[in-house]
Amino acid sequence: MKPAAAAPTAHLKKVLGTFQLWGIAVGLVISGEYFGWSYGWASAGTLGFLVATLLVATMYTTFIFSFTELSTAIPHAGGPFAYARRAFGPLGGFVAGFATLIEFVFAPPAIALAIGAYLNVQFPAIDPKWIALGAYAVFIALNWVGVGIAAAFELVVTLLAIFELLVFMGVVSPGWSWAQFAALGWAGSDVLNGTAVAGIFASIPFAIWFFLAIEGAAMAAEEARDPQRTIPRAYIAGILTLVSLAFGVMIMAGGVGDWRSLANINDPLPQAMKAVLGAHSGWLHMMVWIGLFGLVASFHGILMGYSRQIFALARAGYLPRSFAVLSPRFQTPHRALLAGGAVGVAAIFSDQWIEFGGQTLTANIVTMSVFGAIVMYIISMAALLRLRRTEPDMARSYRAPFFPWFPLLALGLGLVCLGAMVWFNPVLAALFAALMALAWLYYVATAQHRAEAAPDALLDAGA
């Protein structure tokens, strides 16, 4: 029987420049400066979490300087999936692709819940979950109408979010002191002890949340003009921006009162500002409203990222082909947007049936997303090291500095983070493994889909 002809490969429009890509890279992450990270204080304290953040910032900096080589050499909408597929074949592509999918599908519901928490300050009668549902509806629609409009919106809200973080640091500075920041800062103690060391490792997922998803800009590489030049500039400027903001926000928020009151909540910055200025300050109301832009920037950007990942996996035969269909009018992956949104909405409303480890729903969703990210970081660095050996002549307009030490350091720190997360989150680790196992069963059962997929030179060259 004659094999079915491969369907024509769908392609995304090339419309993004350096500034837009920087906006996407920073916007994907910047909600991590607004919420999520303060859960790390609950286990590590302020000083312990500072150590964890230094460790994680080192991992991300070396990772981004290395990952940029892959994203410029292989500018593909699948991002990490494409790099691992090129380096390790179809099975490597599966591991990276589905780990990335878990990261990008589970991050938005956590951010949507934080949007709900921020607006609940102004509208306490409205259930934050319904606000989160509304956020999905609005921003799926915005992504549907075109990447050019979506990227322009992302850039504007990212700039506003950065401005608001700088305002926050300035406004709370009169009430800040190192004594308040350091008080009981080693996991509730004034001395570094075994409990504090354990707390440092337990807080790693929340330090990762400061930077989670910056790699998602690689999924816009297929839509970038001149990706060999624009992507390195966007990534390097992006990681430097985010490291500066992360340390500034964390240190300033922790020194304005009793930091323990800010752990385990979804809106630490408004509450820190309230401690300095009082509940009726105009600055506080500005923080709530403009602070939403940080959450919106990440939420909107990650929706863009997961839709491209689902689209790329479906186009290569790893997911049902229907998800690789583009909107006839807007040429955007609308079905992929809706599929990821359905999973996110289910996660938001699942807490009445599912509870893990005594943590809040947001903390558990954050941790699940981080599991996917760390696995993807590890396999991406392994792919970089392998491709340098197997394809030494591949065109590389950008090369990772201090090779192989930077990718090896990022890989090693990634393994440390993964080990710590498994140790301190065994139930969520088991759930992550179960999701990957279910995905693997689907992968095994659908080998014919990949055989029938249209050829893709970026995936198959050198394989």
PDB file of N, CA and C in Angstrom, residues 148-238:
ATOM      1  N   GLY A 148       1.765  39.689  15.630  1.00  0.00           N
ATOM      2  CA  GLY A 148       2.241  41.066  15.615  1.00  0.00           C
ATOM      3  C   GLY A 148       1.536  41.913  16.661  1.00  0.00           C
ATOM      4  N   ILE A 149       0.202  41.805  16.701  1.00  0.00           N
ATOM      5  CA  ILE A 149      -0.576  42.526  17.710  1.00  0.00           C
ATOM      6  C   ILE A 149      -0.232  42.013  19.100  1.00  0.00           C
ATOM      7  N   ALA A 150      -0.125  40.687  19.242  1.00  0.00           N
ATOM      8  CA  ALA A 150       0.174  40.093  20.542  1.00  0.00           C
ATOM      9  C   ALA A 150       1.532  40.543  21.056  1.00  0.00           C
ATOM     10  N   ALA A 151       2.547  40.577  20.177  1.00  0.00           N
ATOM     11  CA  ALA A 151       3.887  40.972  20.594  1.00  0.00           C
ATOM     12  C   ALA A 151       3.947  42.453  20.953  1.00  0.00           C
ATOM     13  N   ALA A 152       3.224  43.293  20.211  1.00  0.00           N
ATOM     14  CA  ALA A 152       3.181  44.719  20.539  1.00  0.00           C
ATOM     15  C   ALA A 152       2.541  44.935  21.910  1.00  0.00           C
ATOM     16  N   PHE A 153       1.461  44.231  22.173  1.00  0.00           N
ATOM     17  CA  PHE A 153       0.823  44.307  23.489  1.00  0.00           C
ATOM     18  C   PHE A 153       1.782  43.830  24.576  1.00  0.00           C
ATOM     19  N   GLU A 154       2.471  42.719  24.302  1.00  0.00           N
ATOM     20  CA  GLU A 154       3.417  42.155  25.279  1.00  0.00           C
ATOM     21  C   GLU A 154       4.503  43.163  25.630  1.00  0.00           C
ATOM     22  N   LEU A 155       5.030  43.862  24.638  1.00  0.00           N
ATOM     23  CA  LEU A 155       6.088  44.842  24.879  1.00  0.00           C
ATOM     24  C   LEU A 155       5.584  45.990  25.752  1.00  0.00           C
ATOM     25  N   VAL A 156       4.393  46.488  25.471  1.00  0.00           N
ATOM     26  CA  VAL A 156       3.849  47.610  26.243  1.00  0.00           C
ATOM     27  C   VAL A 156       3.632  47.213  27.698  1.00  0.00           C
ATOM     28  N   VAL A 157       2.989  46.073  27.943  1.00  0.00           N
ATOM     29  CA  VAL A 157       2.704  45.691  29.331  1.00  0.00           C
ATOM     30  C   VAL A 157       3.985  45.314  30.071  1.00  0.00           C
ATOM     31  N   THR A 158       4.987  44.799  29.353  1.00  0.00           N
ATOM     32  CA  THR A 158       6.266  44.486  29.999  1.00  0.00           C
ATOM     33  C   THR A 158       6.959  45.762  30.469  1.00  0.00           C
ATOM     34  N   LEU A 159       6.981  46.785  29.622  1.00  0.00           N
ATOM     35  CA  LEU A 159       7.592  48.052  30.020  1.00  0.00           C
ATOM     36  C   LEU A 159       6.865  48.664  31.216  1.00  0.00           C
ATOM     37  N   LEU A 160       5.546  48.591  31.221  1.00  0.00           N
ATOM     38  CA  LEU A 160       4.786  49.098  32.365  1.00  0.00           C
ATOM     39  C   LEU A 160       5.079  48.286  33.627  1.00  0.00           C
ATOM     40  N   ALA A 161       5.229  46.992  33.480  1.00  0.00           N
ATOM     41  CA  ALA A 161       5.509  46.132  34.632  1.00  0.00           C
ATOM     42  C   ALA A 161       6.877  46.437  35.229  1.00  0.00           C
ATOM     43  N   ILE A 162       7.875  46.659  34.374  1.00  0.00           N
ATOM     44  CA  ILE A 162       9.202  47.023  34.862  1.00  0.00           C
ATOM     45  C   ILE A 162       9.157  48.359  35.593  1.00  0.00           C
ATOM     46  N   PHE A 163       8.452  49.313  35.008  1.00  0.00           N
ATOM     47  CA  PHE A 163       8.299  50.621  35.646  1.00  0.00           C
ATOM     48  C   PHE A 163       7.684  50.472  37.034  1.00  0.00           C
ATOM     49  N   GLU A 164       6.669  49.634  37.154  1.00  0.00           N
ATOM     50  CA  GLU A 164       5.997  49.467  38.443  1.00  0.00           C
ATOM     51  C   GLU A 164       6.912  48.816  39.479  1.00  0.00           C
ATOM     52  N   LEU A 165       7.746  47.861  39.064  1.00  0.00           N
ATOM     53  CA  LEU A 165       8.679  47.249  40.008  1.00  0.00           C
ATOM     54  C   LEU A 165       9.690  48.275  40.517  1.00  0.00           C
ATOM     55  N   LEU A 166      10.145  49.143  39.635  1.00  0.00           N
ATOM     56  CA  LEU A 166      11.073  50.196  40.060  1.00  0.00           C
ATOM     57  C   LEU A 166      10.380  51.163  41.014  1.00  0.00           C
ATOM     58  N   VAL A 167       9.108  51.491  40.739  1.00  0.00           N
ATOM     59  CA  VAL A 167       8.341  52.347  41.641  1.00  0.00           C
ATOM     60  C   VAL A 167       8.190  51.674  43.007  1.00  0.00           C
ATOM     61  N   PHE A 168       7.874  50.385  42.999  1.00  0.00           N
ATOM     62  CA  PHE A 168       7.727  49.643  44.258  1.00  0.00           C
ATOM     63  C   PHE A 168       8.995  49.750  45.107  1.00  0.00           C
ATOM     64  N   MET A 169      10.144  49.493  44.478  1.00  0.00           N
ATOM     65  CA  MET A 169      11.401  49.537  45.231  1.00  0.00           C
ATOM     66  C   MET A 169      11.645  50.929  45.811  1.00  0.00           C
ATOM     67  N   GLY A 170      11.324  51.960  45.034  1.00  0.00           N
ATOM     68  CA  GLY A 170      11.535  53.318  45.518  1.00  0.00           C
ATOM     69  C   GLY A 170      10.587  53.700  46.630  1.00  0.00           C
ATOM     70  N   VAL A 171       9.312  53.322  46.505  1.00  0.00           N
ATOM     71  CA  VAL A 171       8.296  53.737  47.468  1.00  0.00           C
ATOM     72  C   VAL A 171       8.489  53.072  48.834  1.00  0.00           C
ATOM     73  N   VAL A 172       8.915  51.798  48.849  1.00  0.00           N
ATOM     74  CA  VAL A 172       9.070  51.105  50.142  1.00  0.00           C
ATOM     75  C   VAL A 172      10.424  51.359  50.782  1.00  0.00           C
ATOM     76  N   SER A 173      11.355  51.970  50.051  1.00  0.00           N
ATOM     77  CA  SER A 173      12.719  52.127  50.582  1.00  0.00           C
ATOM     78  C   SER A 173      12.781  52.886  51.907  1.00  0.00           C
ATOM     79  N   PRO A 174      11.909  53.909  52.175  1.00  0.00           N
ATOM     80  CA  PRO A 174      11.999  54.575  53.480  1.00  0.00           C
ATOM     81  C   PRO A 174      11.708  53.640  54.658  1.00  0.00           C
ATOM     82  N   GLY A 175      10.945  52.580  54.447  1.00  0.00           N
ATOM     83  CA  GLY A 175      10.628  51.658  55.533  1.00  0.00           C
ATOM     84  C   GLY A 175      11.518  50.438  55.592  1.00  0.00           C
ATOM     85  N   TRP A 176      12.548  50.410  54.734  1.00  0.00           N
ATOM     86  CA  TRP A 176      13.393  49.212  54.633  1.00  0.00           C
ATOM     87  C   TRP A 176      14.569  49.276  55.589  1.00  0.00           C
ATOM     88  N   SER A 177      14.930  48.111  56.136  1.00  0.00           N
ATOM     89  CA  SER A 177      16.168  48.007  56.911  1.00  0.00           C
ATOM     90  C   SER A 177      16.713  46.595  56.782  1.00  0.00           C
ATOM     91  N   TRP A 178      18.036  46.489  56.835  1.00  0.00           N
ATOM     92  CA  TRP A 178      18.673  45.170  56.770  1.00  0.00           C
ATOM     93  C   TRP A 178      18.302  44.335  57.984  1.00  0.00           C
ATOM     94  N   ALA A 179      18.142  44.978  59.137  1.00  0.00           N
ATOM     95  CA  ALA A 179      17.803  44.237  60.351  1.00  0.00           C
ATOM     96  C   ALA A 179      16.474  43.499  60.188  1.00  0.00           C
ATOM     97  N   GLN A 180      15.501  44.173  59.578  1.00  0.00           N
ATOM     98  CA  GLN A 180      14.211  43.517  59.352  1.00  0.00           C
ATOM     99  C   GLN A 180      14.333  42.395  58.330  1.00  0.00           C
ATOM    100  N   PHE A 181      15.132  42.618  57.293  1.00  0.00           N
ATOM    101  CA  PHE A 181      15.313  41.588  56.269  1.00  0.00           C
ATOM    102  C   PHE A 181      15.976  40.345  56.855  1.00  0.00           C
ATOM    103  N   ALA A 182      16.980  40.529  57.704  1.00  0.00           N
ATOM    104  CA  ALA A 182      17.785  39.413  58.197  1.00  0.00           C
ATOM    105  C   ALA A 182      17.202  38.748  59.433  1.00  0.00           C
ATOM    106  N   ALA A 183      16.235  39.367  60.093  1.00  0.00           N
ATOM    107  CA  ALA A 183      15.689  38.809  61.333  1.00  0.00           C
ATOM    108  C   ALA A 183      15.097  37.421  61.094  1.00  0.00           C
ATOM    109  N   LEU A 184      15.585  36.432  61.826  1.00  0.00           N
ATOM    110  CA  LEU A 184      15.123  35.041  61.696  1.00  0.00           C
ATOM    111  C   LEU A 184      15.227  34.555  60.254  1.00  0.00           C
ATOM    112  N   GLY A 185      16.230  35.071  59.534  1.00  0.00           N
ATOM    113  CA  GLY A 185      16.323  34.847  58.096  1.00  0.00           C
ATOM    114  C   GLY A 185      16.804  33.490  57.656  1.00  0.00           C
ATOM    115  N   TRP A 186      17.300  32.691  58.598  1.00  0.00           N
ATOM    116  CA  TRP A 186      17.718  31.330  58.243  1.00  0.00           C
ATOM    117  C   TRP A 186      16.609  30.360  58.645  1.00  0.00           C
ATOM    118  N   ALA A 187      15.548  30.314  57.857  1.00  0.00           N
ATOM    119  CA  ALA A 187      14.420  29.398  58.086  1.00  0.00           C
ATOM    120  C   ALA A 187      13.840  29.567  59.484  1.00  0.00           C
ATOM    121  N   GLY A 188      13.670  30.824  59.916  1.00  0.00           N
ATOM    122  CA  GLY A 188      13.096  31.102  61.220  1.00  0.00           C
ATOM    123  C   GLY A 188      14.087  31.163  62.356  1.00  0.00           C
ATOM    124  N   SER A 189      15.372  31.095  62.043  1.00  0.00           N
ATOM    125  CA  SER A 189      16.431  31.165  63.046  1.00  0.00           C
ATOM    126  C   SER A 189      17.407  32.264  62.661  1.00  0.00           C
ATOM    127  N   ASP A 190      18.170  32.726  63.640  1.00  0.00           N
ATOM    128  CA  ASP A 190      19.200  33.725  63.358  1.00  0.00           C
ATOM    129  C   ASP A 190      20.547  33.101  63.037  1.00  0.00           C
ATOM    130  N   VAL A 191      20.625  31.775  63.015  1.00  0.00           N
ATOM    131  CA  VAL A 191      21.884  31.089  62.706  1.00  0.00           C
ATOM    132  C   VAL A 191      21.648  30.063  61.596  1.00  0.00           C
ATOM    133  N   LEU A 192      22.663  29.854  60.804  1.00  0.00           N
ATOM    134  CA  LEU A 192      22.606  28.836  59.750  1.00  0.00           C
ATOM    135  C   LEU A 192      22.769  27.463  60.378  1.00  0.00           C
ATOM    136  N   ASN A 193      21.771  26.618  60.202  1.00  0.00           N
ATOM    137  CA  ASN A 193      21.822  25.275  60.776  1.00  0.00           C
ATOM    138  C   ASN A 193      21.282  24.259  59.766  1.00  0.00           C
ATOM    139  N   GLY A 194      21.165  23.015  60.196  1.00  0.00           N
ATOM    140  CA  GLY A 194      20.708  21.979  59.288  1.00  0.00           C
ATOM    141  C   GLY A 194      19.317  22.230  58.741  1.00  0.00           C
ATOM    142  N   THR A 195      18.435  22.756  59.571  1.00  0.00           N
ATOM    143  CA  THR A 195      17.082  23.068  59.113  1.00  0.00           C
ATOM    144  C   THR A 195      17.103  24.118  58.010  1.00  0.00           C
ATOM    145  N   ALA A 196      17.974  25.121  58.179  1.00  0.00           N
ATOM    146  CA  ALA A 196      18.073  26.177  57.169  1.00  0.00           C
ATOM    147  C   ALA A 196      18.628  25.637  55.855  1.00  0.00           C
ATOM    148  N   VAL A 197      19.630  24.746  55.945  1.00  0.00           N
ATOM    149  CA  VAL A 197      20.194  24.157  54.720  1.00  0.00           C
ATOM    150  C   VAL A 197      19.123  23.354  53.980  1.00  0.00           C
ATOM    151  N   ALA A 198      18.356  22.565  54.731  1.00  0.00           N
ATOM    152  CA  ALA A 198      17.262  21.817  54.098  1.00  0.00           C
ATOM    153  C   ALA A 198      16.251  22.776  53.485  1.00  0.00           C
ATOM    154  N   GLY A 199      15.975  23.883  54.191  1.00  0.00           N
ATOM    155  CA  GLY A 199      15.034  24.865  53.680  1.00  0.00           C
ATOM    156  C   GLY A 199      15.506  25.521  52.398  1.00  0.00           C
ATOM    157  N   ILE A 200      16.805  25.737  52.280  1.00  0.00           N
ATOM    158  CA  ILE A 200      17.367  26.315  51.062  1.00  0.00           C
ATOM    159  C   ILE A 200      17.054  25.434  49.862  1.00  0.00           C
ATOM    160  N   PHE A 201      17.286  24.132  50.017  1.00  0.00           N
ATOM    161  CA  PHE A 201      17.021  23.223  48.904  1.00  0.00           C
ATOM    162  C   PHE A 201      15.517  23.080  48.646  1.00  0.00           C
ATOM    163  N   ALA A 202      14.721  23.111  49.710  1.00  0.00           N
ATOM    164  CA  ALA A 202      13.273  23.009  49.523  1.00  0.00           C
ATOM    165  C   ALA A 202      12.709  24.223  48.791  1.00  0.00           C
ATOM    166  N   SER A 203      13.388  25.376  48.911  1.00  0.00           N
ATOM    167  CA  SER A 203      12.877  26.612  48.304  1.00  0.00           C
ATOM    168  C   SER A 203      13.282  26.778  46.849  1.00  0.00           C
ATOM    169  N   ILE A 204      14.050  25.858  46.309  1.00  0.00           N
ATOM    170  CA  ILE A 204      14.567  26.006  44.945  1.00  0.00           C
ATOM    171  C   ILE A 204      13.467  26.228  43.900  1.00  0.00           C
ATOM    172  N   PRO A 205      12.323  25.496  43.941  1.00  0.00           N
ATOM    173  CA  PRO A 205      11.307  25.750  42.900  1.00  0.00           C
ATOM    174  C   PRO A 205      10.841  27.201  42.859  1.00  0.00           C
ATOM    175  N   PHE A 206      10.823  27.859  44.005  1.00  0.00           N
ATOM    176  CA  PHE A 206      10.314  29.228  44.051  1.00  0.00           C
ATOM    177  C   PHE A 206      11.380  30.239  43.639  1.00  0.00           C
ATOM    178  N   ALA A 207      12.649  29.870  43.782  1.00  0.00           N
ATOM    179  CA  ALA A 207      13.721  30.692  43.209  1.00  0.00           C
ATOM    180  C   ALA A 207      13.715  30.563  41.695  1.00  0.00           C
ATOM    181  N   ILE A 208      13.444  29.374  41.201  1.00  0.00           N
ATOM    182  CA  ILE A 208      13.342  29.157  39.755  1.00  0.00           C
ATOM    183  C   ILE A 208      12.187  29.973  39.177  1.00  0.00           C
ATOM    184  N   TRP A 209      11.118  30.143  39.964  1.00  0.00           N
ATOM    185  CA  TRP A 209       9.958  30.900  39.487  1.00  0.00           C
ATOM    186  C   TRP A 209      10.324  32.335  39.128  1.00  0.00           C
ATOM    187  N   PHE A 210      11.387  32.884  39.735  1.00  0.00           N
ATOM    188  CA  PHE A 210      11.858  34.216  39.372  1.00  0.00           C
ATOM    189  C   PHE A 210      12.201  34.308  37.887  1.00  0.00           C
ATOM    190  N   PHE A 211      12.661  33.193  37.292  1.00  0.00           N
ATOM    191  CA  PHE A 211      13.215  33.218  35.932  1.00  0.00           C
ATOM    192  C   PHE A 211      12.515  32.248  34.978  1.00  0.00           C
ATOM    193  N   LEU A 212      11.563  31.484  35.500  1.00  0.00           N
ATOM    194  CA  LEU A 212      10.927  30.433  34.719  1.00  0.00           C
ATOM    195  C   LEU A 212      10.314  30.966  33.434  1.00  0.00           C
ATOM    196  N   ALA A 213      10.586  30.284  32.330  1.00  0.00           N
ATOM    197  CA  ALA A 213       9.967  30.499  31.016  1.00  0.00           C
ATOM    198  C   ALA A 213      10.704  31.503  30.139  1.00  0.00           C
ATOM    199  N   ILE A 214      11.859  32.057  30.589  1.00  0.00           N
ATOM    200  CA  ILE A 214      12.587  32.964  29.699  1.00  0.00           C
ATOM    201  C   ILE A 214      12.958  32.254  28.406  1.00  0.00           C
ATOM    202  N   GLU A 215      13.181  30.950  28.498  1.00  0.00           N
ATOM    203  CA  GLU A 215      13.548  30.187  27.301  1.00  0.00           C
ATOM    204  C   GLU A 215      12.412  30.138  26.289  1.00  0.00           C
ATOM    205  N   GLY A 216      11.207  30.527  26.716  1.00  0.00           N
ATOM    206  CA  GLY A 216      10.068  30.475  25.810  1.00  0.00           C
ATOM    207  C   GLY A 216      10.190  31.400  24.617  1.00  0.00           C
ATOM    208  N   ALA A 217      11.037  32.421  24.721  1.00  0.00           N
ATOM    209  CA  ALA A 217      11.241  33.293  23.558  1.00  0.00           C
ATOM    210  C   ALA A 217      11.777  32.512  22.365  1.00  0.00           C
ATOM    211  N   ALA A 218      12.461  31.397  22.632  1.00  0.00           N
ATOM    212  CA  ALA A 218      12.963  30.559  21.537  1.00  0.00           C
ATOM    213  C   ALA A 218      11.831  30.017  20.684  1.00  0.00           C
ATOM    214  N   MET A 219      10.637  29.875  21.268  1.00  0.00           N
ATOM    215  CA  MET A 219       9.505  29.363  20.511  1.00  0.00           C
ATOM    216  C   MET A 219       8.958  30.394  19.538  1.00  0.00           C
ATOM    217  N   ALA A 220       9.402  31.648  19.690  1.00  0.00           N
ATOM    218  CA  ALA A 220       9.051  32.681  18.720  1.00  0.00           C
ATOM    219  C   ALA A 220      10.125  32.832  17.652  1.00  0.00           C
ATOM    220  N   ALA A 221      11.182  31.982  17.694  1.00  0.00           N
ATOM    221  CA  ALA A 221      12.306  32.126  16.767  1.00  0.00           C
ATOM    222  C   ALA A 221      11.860  31.988  15.316  1.00  0.00           C
ATOM    223  N   GLU A 222      10.877  31.135  15.075  1.00  0.00           N
ATOM    224  CA  GLU A 222      10.397  30.921  13.710  1.00  0.00           C
ATOM    225  C   GLU A 222       9.669  32.153  13.179  1.00  0.00           C
ATOM    226  N   GLU A 223       9.261  33.040  14.115  1.00  0.00           N
ATOM    227  CA  GLU A 223       8.554  34.264  13.740  1.00  0.00           C
ATOM    228  C   GLU A 223       9.451  35.496  13.839  1.00  0.00           C
ATOM    229  N   ALA A 224      10.756  35.260  14.069  1.00  0.00           N
ATOM    230  CA  ALA A 224      11.696  36.377  14.231  1.00  0.00           C
ATOM    231  C   ALA A 224      12.349  36.731  12.901  1.00  0.00           C
ATOM    232  N   ARG A 225      12.510  38.034  12.673  1.00  0.00           N
ATOM    233  CA  ARG A 225      13.305  38.490  11.543  1.00  0.00           C
ATOM    234  C   ARG A 225      14.784  38.383  11.922  1.00  0.00           C
ATOM    235  N   ASP A 226      15.584  37.806  11.043  1.00  0.00           N
ATOM    236  CA  ASP A 226      17.025  37.680  11.264  1.00  0.00           C
ATOM    237  C   ASP A 226      17.327  37.103  12.653  1.00  0.00           C
ATOM    238  N   PRO A 227      16.859  35.872  12.950  1.00  0.00           N
ATOM    239  CA  PRO A 227      16.987  35.327  14.298  1.00  0.00           C
ATOM    240  C   PRO A 227      18.431  35.187  14.775  1.00  0.00           C
ATOM    241  N   GLN A 228      19.378  35.010  13.848  1.00  0.00           N
ATOM    242  CA  GLN A 228      20.772  34.866  14.253  1.00  0.00           C
ATOM    243  C   GLN A 228      21.310  36.118  14.949  1.00  0.00           C
ATOM    244  N   ARG A 229      20.720  37.266  14.674  1.00  0.00           N
ATOM    245  CA  ARG A 229      21.150  38.511  15.329  1.00  0.00           C
ATOM    246  C   ARG A 229      20.188  38.947  16.427  1.00  0.00           C
ATOM    247  N   THR A 230      18.895  38.834  16.170  1.00  0.00           N
ATOM    248  CA  THR A 230      17.928  39.375  17.119  1.00  0.00           C
ATOM    249  C   THR A 230      17.829  38.548  18.393  1.00  0.00           C
ATOM    250  N   ILE A 231      17.912  37.222  18.292  1.00  0.00           N
ATOM    251  CA  ILE A 231      17.727  36.375  19.469  1.00  0.00           C
ATOM    252  C   ILE A 231      18.839  36.559  20.502  1.00  0.00           C
ATOM    253  N   PRO A 232      20.122  36.532  20.131  1.00  0.00           N
ATOM    254  CA  PRO A 232      21.159  36.744  21.163  1.00  0.00           C
ATOM    255  C   PRO A 232      21.000  38.070  21.896  1.00  0.00           C
ATOM    256  N   ARG A 233      20.729  39.139  21.150  1.00  0.00           N
ATOM    257  CA  ARG A 233      20.564  40.436  21.801  1.00  0.00           C
ATOM    258  C   ARG A 233      19.390  40.409  22.785  1.00  0.00           C
ATOM    259  N   ALA A 234      18.276  39.815  22.365  1.00  0.00           N
ATOM    260  CA  ALA A 234      17.086  39.788  23.210  1.00  0.00           C
ATOM    261  C   ALA A 234      17.311  38.946  24.459  1.00  0.00           C
ATOM    262  N   TYR A 235      17.933  37.790  24.294  1.00  0.00           N
ATOM    263  CA  TYR A 235      18.138  36.884  25.420  1.00  0.00           C
ATOM    264  C   TYR A 235      19.110  37.453  26.454  1.00  0.00           C
ATOM    265  N   ILE A 236      20.243  37.966  25.993  1.00  0.00           N
ATOM    266  CA  ILE A 236      21.260  38.455  26.925  1.00  0.00           C
ATOM    267  C   ILE A 236      20.743  39.681  27.674  1.00  0.00           C
ATOM    268  N   ALA A 237      20.121  40.612  26.966  1.00  0.00           N
ATOM    269  CA  ALA A 237      19.525  41.768  27.642  1.00  0.00           C
ATOM    270  C   ALA A 237      18.412  41.328  28.583  1.00  0.00           C
ATOM    271  N   GLY A 238      17.668  40.304  28.190  1.00  0.00           N
ATOM    272  CA  GLY A 238      16.564  39.828  29.008  1.00  0.00           C
ATOM    273  C   GLY A 238      17.014  39.235  30.324  1.00  0.00           C
TER     274      GLY A 238
END
